[in-house]
Short mmCIF file of C-alpha atoms in Angstrom, two decimals:
data_model
loop_
_atom_site.label_atom_id
_atom_site.label_comp_id
_atom_site.label_asym_id
_atom_site.label_seq_id
_atom_site.Cartn_x
_atom_site.Cartn_y
_atom_site.Cartn_z
CA MET B 164 114.61 95.97 122.68
CA PRO B 165 110.83 95.64 122.09
CA GLU B 166 110.64 99.39 121.46
CA SER B 167 113.35 99.24 118.76
CA ARG B 168 111.64 96.26 117.11
CA ASN B 169 108.33 98.16 117.03
CA ALA B 170 109.96 101.36 115.79
CA LYS B 171 111.38 99.74 112.66
CA PRO B 172 108.03 98.53 111.21
CA THR B 173 106.42 101.86 112.13
CA ALA B 174 109.16 103.80 110.33
CA LEU B 175 108.80 101.56 107.27
CA LYS B 176 105.02 102.06 107.27
CA LEU B 177 105.46 105.83 107.47
CA LEU B 178 108.01 105.75 104.64
CA GLN B 179 105.62 103.64 102.56
CA PHE B 180 102.74 106.01 103.35
CA THR B 181 104.78 109.08 102.41
CA THR B 182 106.03 107.49 99.18
CA GLY B 183 102.48 106.49 98.30
CA LEU B 184 101.27 110.04 98.91
CA PHE B 185 103.75 111.55 96.47
CA ILE B 186 103.23 108.85 93.84
CA THR B 187 99.48 109.50 94.03
CA ALA B 188 99.98 113.26 93.92
CA TRP B 189 102.35 113.05 90.95
CA GLY B 190 99.99 110.80 88.99
CA PHE B 191 97.16 113.24 89.72
CA ARG B 192 99.14 116.32 88.66
CA ALA B 193 101.32 114.96 85.86
CA PHE B 194 98.73 112.86 84.03
CA LEU B 195 95.15 113.73 84.97
CA MET B 196 95.35 117.43 85.75
CA GLU B 197 97.93 118.20 83.05
CA ASN B 198 95.81 116.51 80.38
CA SER B 199 92.38 117.66 81.66
CA ILE B 200 91.31 114.10 82.56
CA LEU B 201 88.65 113.70 85.23
CA SER B 202 88.24 110.82 87.68
CA GLY B 203 86.22 109.66 90.68
CA GLY B 204 86.25 110.37 94.39
CA VAL B 205 86.98 113.70 96.04
CA PRO B 206 90.12 114.18 93.87
CA GLY B 207 87.97 113.68 90.76
CA LEU B 208 85.40 116.13 92.07
CA SER B 209 88.18 118.65 92.72
CA LEU B 210 89.34 118.24 89.10
CA LEU B 211 85.79 118.86 87.90
CA LEU B 212 85.61 122.08 89.92
CA PHE B 213 89.07 123.08 88.71
CA ARG B 214 87.99 122.78 85.08
CA LEU B 215 84.75 124.67 85.75
CA PHE B 216 85.97 127.44 88.05
CA GLU B 217 89.80 127.11 88.16
CA LEU B 218 89.68 126.38 91.88
CA SER B 219 92.84 124.90 93.38
CA PRO B 220 92.36 121.09 93.63
CA SER B 221 94.29 120.98 96.90
CA ILE B 222 92.16 123.64 98.57
CA THR B 223 88.98 122.08 97.17
CA GLN B 224 89.95 118.69 98.58
CA TRP B 225 90.55 120.22 102.00
CA LEU B 226 87.24 122.09 101.88
CA ILE B 227 85.38 118.89 100.98
CA GLY B 228 87.42 116.28 102.85
CA ILE B 229 87.77 117.93 106.27
CA PRO B 230 84.01 118.50 106.82
CA ILE B 231 83.36 114.90 105.73
CA LEU B 232 85.95 113.76 108.27
CA VAL B 233 84.32 115.82 111.04
CA ILE B 234 80.84 114.47 110.25
CA ALA B 235 82.08 110.86 110.03
CA TRP B 236 84.15 111.14 113.22
CA PRO B 237 81.60 109.34 115.49
CA LEU B 238 81.78 106.27 113.23
CA LEU B 239 85.56 106.02 113.41
CA GLY B 240 87.67 104.46 116.10
CA LYS B 241 90.75 106.29 117.32
CA LYS B 242 93.13 104.42 115.01
CA ALA B 243 90.91 104.80 111.92
CA ALA B 244 90.34 108.47 112.72
CA LEU B 245 94.07 109.21 112.94
CA ALA B 246 94.71 107.30 109.70
CA SER B 247 91.94 109.25 107.94
CA ILE B 248 93.15 112.60 109.29
CA ALA B 249 96.66 111.95 107.97
CA GLY B 250 95.43 111.05 104.50
CA SER B 251 92.76 113.75 104.26
CA ILE B 252 95.21 116.52 105.15
CA LEU B 253 98.48 115.31 103.67
CA LEU B 254 97.30 114.10 100.25
CA PRO B 255 96.07 117.56 99.16
CA ALA B 256 99.34 118.99 100.51
CA ALA B 257 101.32 116.48 98.43
CA ILE B 258 99.22 117.39 95.37
CA TYR B 259 100.09 121.05 95.96
CA ILE B 260 103.81 120.25 96.23
CA ALA B 261 103.63 118.05 93.12
CA GLN B 262 103.06 121.11 90.93
CA TRP B 263 106.85 121.52 90.94
CA LEU B 264 107.45 117.96 89.74
CA PRO B 265 107.76 117.09 86.02
CA VAL B 266 104.48 116.72 84.12
CA VAL B 267 103.67 114.32 81.28
CA PRO B 268 101.91 116.13 78.41
CA CYS B 269 100.26 113.49 76.25
CA GLN B 270 98.70 113.68 72.80
CA GLU B 271 96.52 110.64 73.52
CA PRO B 272 93.95 111.23 76.29
CA ILE B 273 93.35 107.48 76.63
CA LEU B 274 97.01 106.92 77.51
CA ALA B 275 96.95 109.81 80.00
CA SER B 276 93.82 108.39 81.63
CA LEU B 277 95.16 104.83 81.74
CA PHE B 278 98.68 105.54 82.98
CA GLY B 279 97.52 108.29 85.32
CA GLY B 280 95.04 105.86 86.86
CA LEU B 281 97.64 103.12 87.21
CA ILE B 282 100.14 105.45 88.90
CA ILE B 283 97.50 106.87 91.25
CA GLY B 284 96.34 103.33 92.05
CA LEU B 285 99.93 102.30 92.80
CA GLY B 286 100.26 105.20 95.23
CA LEU B 287 96.88 104.59 96.87
CA GLY B 288 97.66 100.89 97.20
CA MET B 289 100.85 101.77 99.08
CA ILE B 290 98.87 104.13 101.33
CA PHE B 291 96.24 101.47 102.10
CA ALA B 292 98.89 98.78 102.62
CA SER B 293 100.51 101.00 105.27
CA ASN B 294 97.17 101.09 107.16
CA PHE B 295 96.30 104.69 106.25
CA THR B 296 93.38 106.00 104.21
CA VAL B 297 92.67 109.18 102.26
CA GLY B 298 89.18 109.75 103.69
CA GLY B 299 86.81 111.40 101.23
CA PHE B 300 84.08 109.35 99.59
CA SER B 301 85.02 106.20 101.54
CA LEU B 302 83.87 107.98 104.72
CA VAL B 303 80.64 109.12 103.04
CA ALA B 304 80.10 105.50 101.96
CA ARG B 305 80.58 104.39 105.56
CA MET B 306 77.94 106.87 106.72
CA LEU B 307 75.49 105.76 104.02
CA ASN B 308 76.06 102.18 105.10
CA ARG B 309 75.51 103.00 108.78
CA TYR B 310 72.43 105.21 108.47
CA LEU B 311 70.75 104.06 105.24
CA GLY B 312 71.87 100.44 105.04
CA ILE B 313 73.48 100.90 101.59
CA THR B 314 76.50 98.65 101.14
CA MET B 315 79.94 100.26 100.94
CA ALA B 316 80.41 99.02 97.37
CA ASN B 317 77.05 100.40 96.21
CA SER B 318 77.68 103.67 98.04
CA MET B 319 81.01 104.17 96.26
CA LEU B 320 79.33 103.30 92.97
CA ILE B 321 76.64 105.92 93.59
CA LEU B 322 79.12 108.62 94.61
CA ASP B 323 81.48 108.02 91.70
CA GLY B 324 78.43 107.76 89.45
CA LEU B 325 77.33 111.25 90.46
CA VAL B 326 80.75 112.62 89.50
CA ILE B 327 80.51 110.82 86.15
CA ILE B 328 77.00 112.18 85.52
CA ALA B 329 78.25 115.70 86.27
CA THR B 330 81.14 115.10 83.87
CA VAL B 331 78.72 114.07 81.11
CA PHE B 332 76.58 117.14 81.77
CA PHE B 333 79.43 119.68 81.71
CA PHE B 334 82.01 118.11 79.39
CA GLY B 335 80.25 115.44 77.35
CA PRO B 336 80.30 111.63 77.14
CA GLU B 337 83.90 111.34 75.91
CA ALA B 338 85.24 113.08 79.02
CA ALA B 339 83.06 110.77 81.15
CA MET B 340 84.42 107.67 79.41
CA LEU B 341 87.99 108.83 80.05
CA ALA B 342 87.07 109.41 83.70
CA MET B 343 85.63 105.89 83.96
CA LEU B 344 88.81 104.48 82.40
CA SER B 345 90.92 106.24 85.01
CA ILE B 346 88.66 104.91 87.81
CA LEU B 347 89.01 101.34 86.50
CA ALA B 348 92.80 101.71 86.19
CA ILE B 349 93.03 103.08 89.75
CA SER B 350 90.93 100.20 91.10
CA LYS B 351 92.95 97.54 89.27
CA ALA B 352 96.30 98.99 90.36
CA ILE B 353 95.13 99.10 94.00
CA ASP B 354 94.09 95.44 93.77
CA ILE B 355 97.47 94.46 92.34
CA VAL B 356 99.36 96.27 95.11
CA LEU B 357 97.18 94.83 97.89
CA THR B 358 96.62 91.28 96.62
CA GLY B 359 99.26 90.66 93.95
CA LEU B 360 99.05 89.80 90.28
CA GLY B 361 97.31 86.47 90.75
CA LEU B 362 100.24 84.46 89.37
CA ALA B 363 98.69 81.22 90.59
CA LYS B 364 95.45 79.45 89.76
CA SER B 365 93.21 77.75 92.31
CA ILE B 366 91.55 74.66 90.80
CA THR B 367 88.57 72.71 92.15
CA ILE B 368 87.69 69.49 90.31
CA ILE B 369 84.62 67.36 91.07
CA THR B 370 84.86 64.01 89.30
CA ASP B 371 83.69 60.39 89.20
CA LYS B 372 87.14 59.24 88.06
CA ALA B 373 89.20 59.75 91.19
CA ASP B 374 92.04 57.33 90.40
CA GLU B 375 92.69 58.68 86.90
CA MET B 376 92.45 62.31 88.04
CA ARG B 377 94.80 61.69 90.97
CA GLU B 378 97.37 60.05 88.70
CA MET B 379 97.17 62.93 86.23
CA LEU B 380 97.66 65.60 88.93
CA LEU B 381 100.50 63.86 90.76
CA GLU B 382 102.44 62.34 87.87
CA LYS B 383 101.73 64.25 84.66
CA LEU B 384 101.50 67.72 86.24
CA ASP B 385 103.76 67.07 89.26
CA SER B 386 101.21 68.98 91.32
CA GLY B 387 100.13 68.39 94.89
CA ALA B 388 96.42 68.19 95.64
CA THR B 389 93.92 67.74 98.45
CA GLU B 390 91.33 65.00 97.92
CA LEU B 391 87.90 65.15 99.56
CA PRO B 392 84.92 62.77 99.44
CA ALA B 393 81.66 64.39 98.35
CA THR B 394 78.05 63.54 97.49
CA GLY B 395 76.00 65.15 94.73
CA ALA B 396 73.09 67.00 96.38
CA TYR B 397 70.69 66.29 93.53
CA SER B 398 71.92 62.91 92.27
CA GLY B 399 73.03 61.47 95.61
CA GLN B 400 76.02 59.93 93.83
CA ASN B 401 79.44 59.68 95.44
CA LYS B 402 82.00 62.11 93.99
CA THR B 403 85.60 63.06 94.65
CA VAL B 404 86.77 66.67 94.96
CA PHE B 405 90.36 67.63 94.20
CA LEU B 406 91.72 71.00 95.34
CA THR B 407 95.02 72.21 93.94
CA VAL B 408 96.94 75.42 93.30
CA ILE B 409 99.24 75.63 90.29
CA PRO B 410 101.35 78.31 88.55
CA ARG B 411 99.42 80.17 85.87
CA ALA B 412 101.75 78.75 83.19
CA LYS B 413 100.42 75.24 83.91
CA ALA B 414 96.73 76.18 83.76
CA ALA B 415 96.16 75.52 80.05
CA ARG B 416 97.88 72.12 80.24
CA LEU B 417 95.83 71.17 83.31
CA ARG B 418 92.60 72.17 81.56
CA ARG B 419 93.42 69.92 78.61
CA ASN B 420 94.29 67.00 80.87
CA ILE B 421 91.09 67.35 82.90
CA LEU B 422 89.03 67.18 79.71
CA ARG B 423 91.00 64.15 78.57
CA VAL B 424 90.59 62.25 81.86
CA ASP B 425 86.94 63.17 82.54
CA PRO B 426 85.06 65.40 80.07
CA GLN B 427 82.13 65.48 82.53
CA ALA B 428 84.20 66.77 85.47
CA PHE B 429 82.87 69.93 87.11
CA THR B 430 85.85 72.29 87.26
CA ILE B 431 86.30 75.74 88.81
CA ILE B 432 89.42 77.74 87.88
CA SER B 433 90.05 81.04 89.66
CA ASP B 434 92.92 83.42 90.44
CA ALA B 435 94.78 82.86 93.70
CA SER B 436 96.11 86.26 94.70
CA GLU B 437 98.20 84.89 97.56
CA VAL B 438 99.38 81.37 98.42
CA LEU B 439 100.86 80.60 101.84
CA GLY B 440 102.28 77.44 103.37
CA TYR B 441 104.49 74.58 102.27
CA GLY B 442 103.76 72.85 98.98
CA PHE B 443 103.05 75.41 96.29
CA SER B 444 106.58 76.72 95.75
CA HIS B 445 107.94 73.21 96.18
CA HIS B 446 105.80 71.77 93.36
CA ALA B 447 106.01 74.89 91.18
#
């Protein structure tokens, strides 16, 4: 019985990984490659070389990605290594197969860049959510972090920046701007897949008017809240902190009510990508 229970999640993860591969490959072929739009990462570099020398993007990605994987191997654990091998080898293969799928010729390069990026990001998000990776620049970033102390985020920024600079040099600033748009769309779509749309707002309120604020939250907004005592570090005055999570649709009304109850209240409003536990859905 334990084996059958474990097999089901594994099969679902593999199905999700495979689906993500082909969504990514189709977005790459049908939108970016078909409309001569560049992007970041090893796939973006392969598109750059394709436009310059008509080299096959799939072969280019293998030629770049596999050596990176070999060099980065000592930094990877067994599980991470297997996940990276699968992505590094199978994504270029999926891109090769995707040449027989329908393409989307587009008269507006901005639309091709935006929708291509969103579709690629959707596919990559599914790949990452299934605990696989696609290797490439993320492994280079890990090496730069290990040996040079450069953060992963800064390393990715540098690597994608080099591709953008090369794009400006060979194809001009407009091509580079379209490439940056595709990178932003990919990043946003990945975030949405991995963390959700942020349909809730997390609210922190620091106020001197605890009774009035509590009444407003519980009665006027029908919202639960956590109340904490606090002391101002500079003033030394006693304060009350309210923490609450509300649906996005209530955020504007809450903001107005906070200003009405205490115009001096210090308020932080941020997206809550995921809300767990009893209370939120009950009050929403």
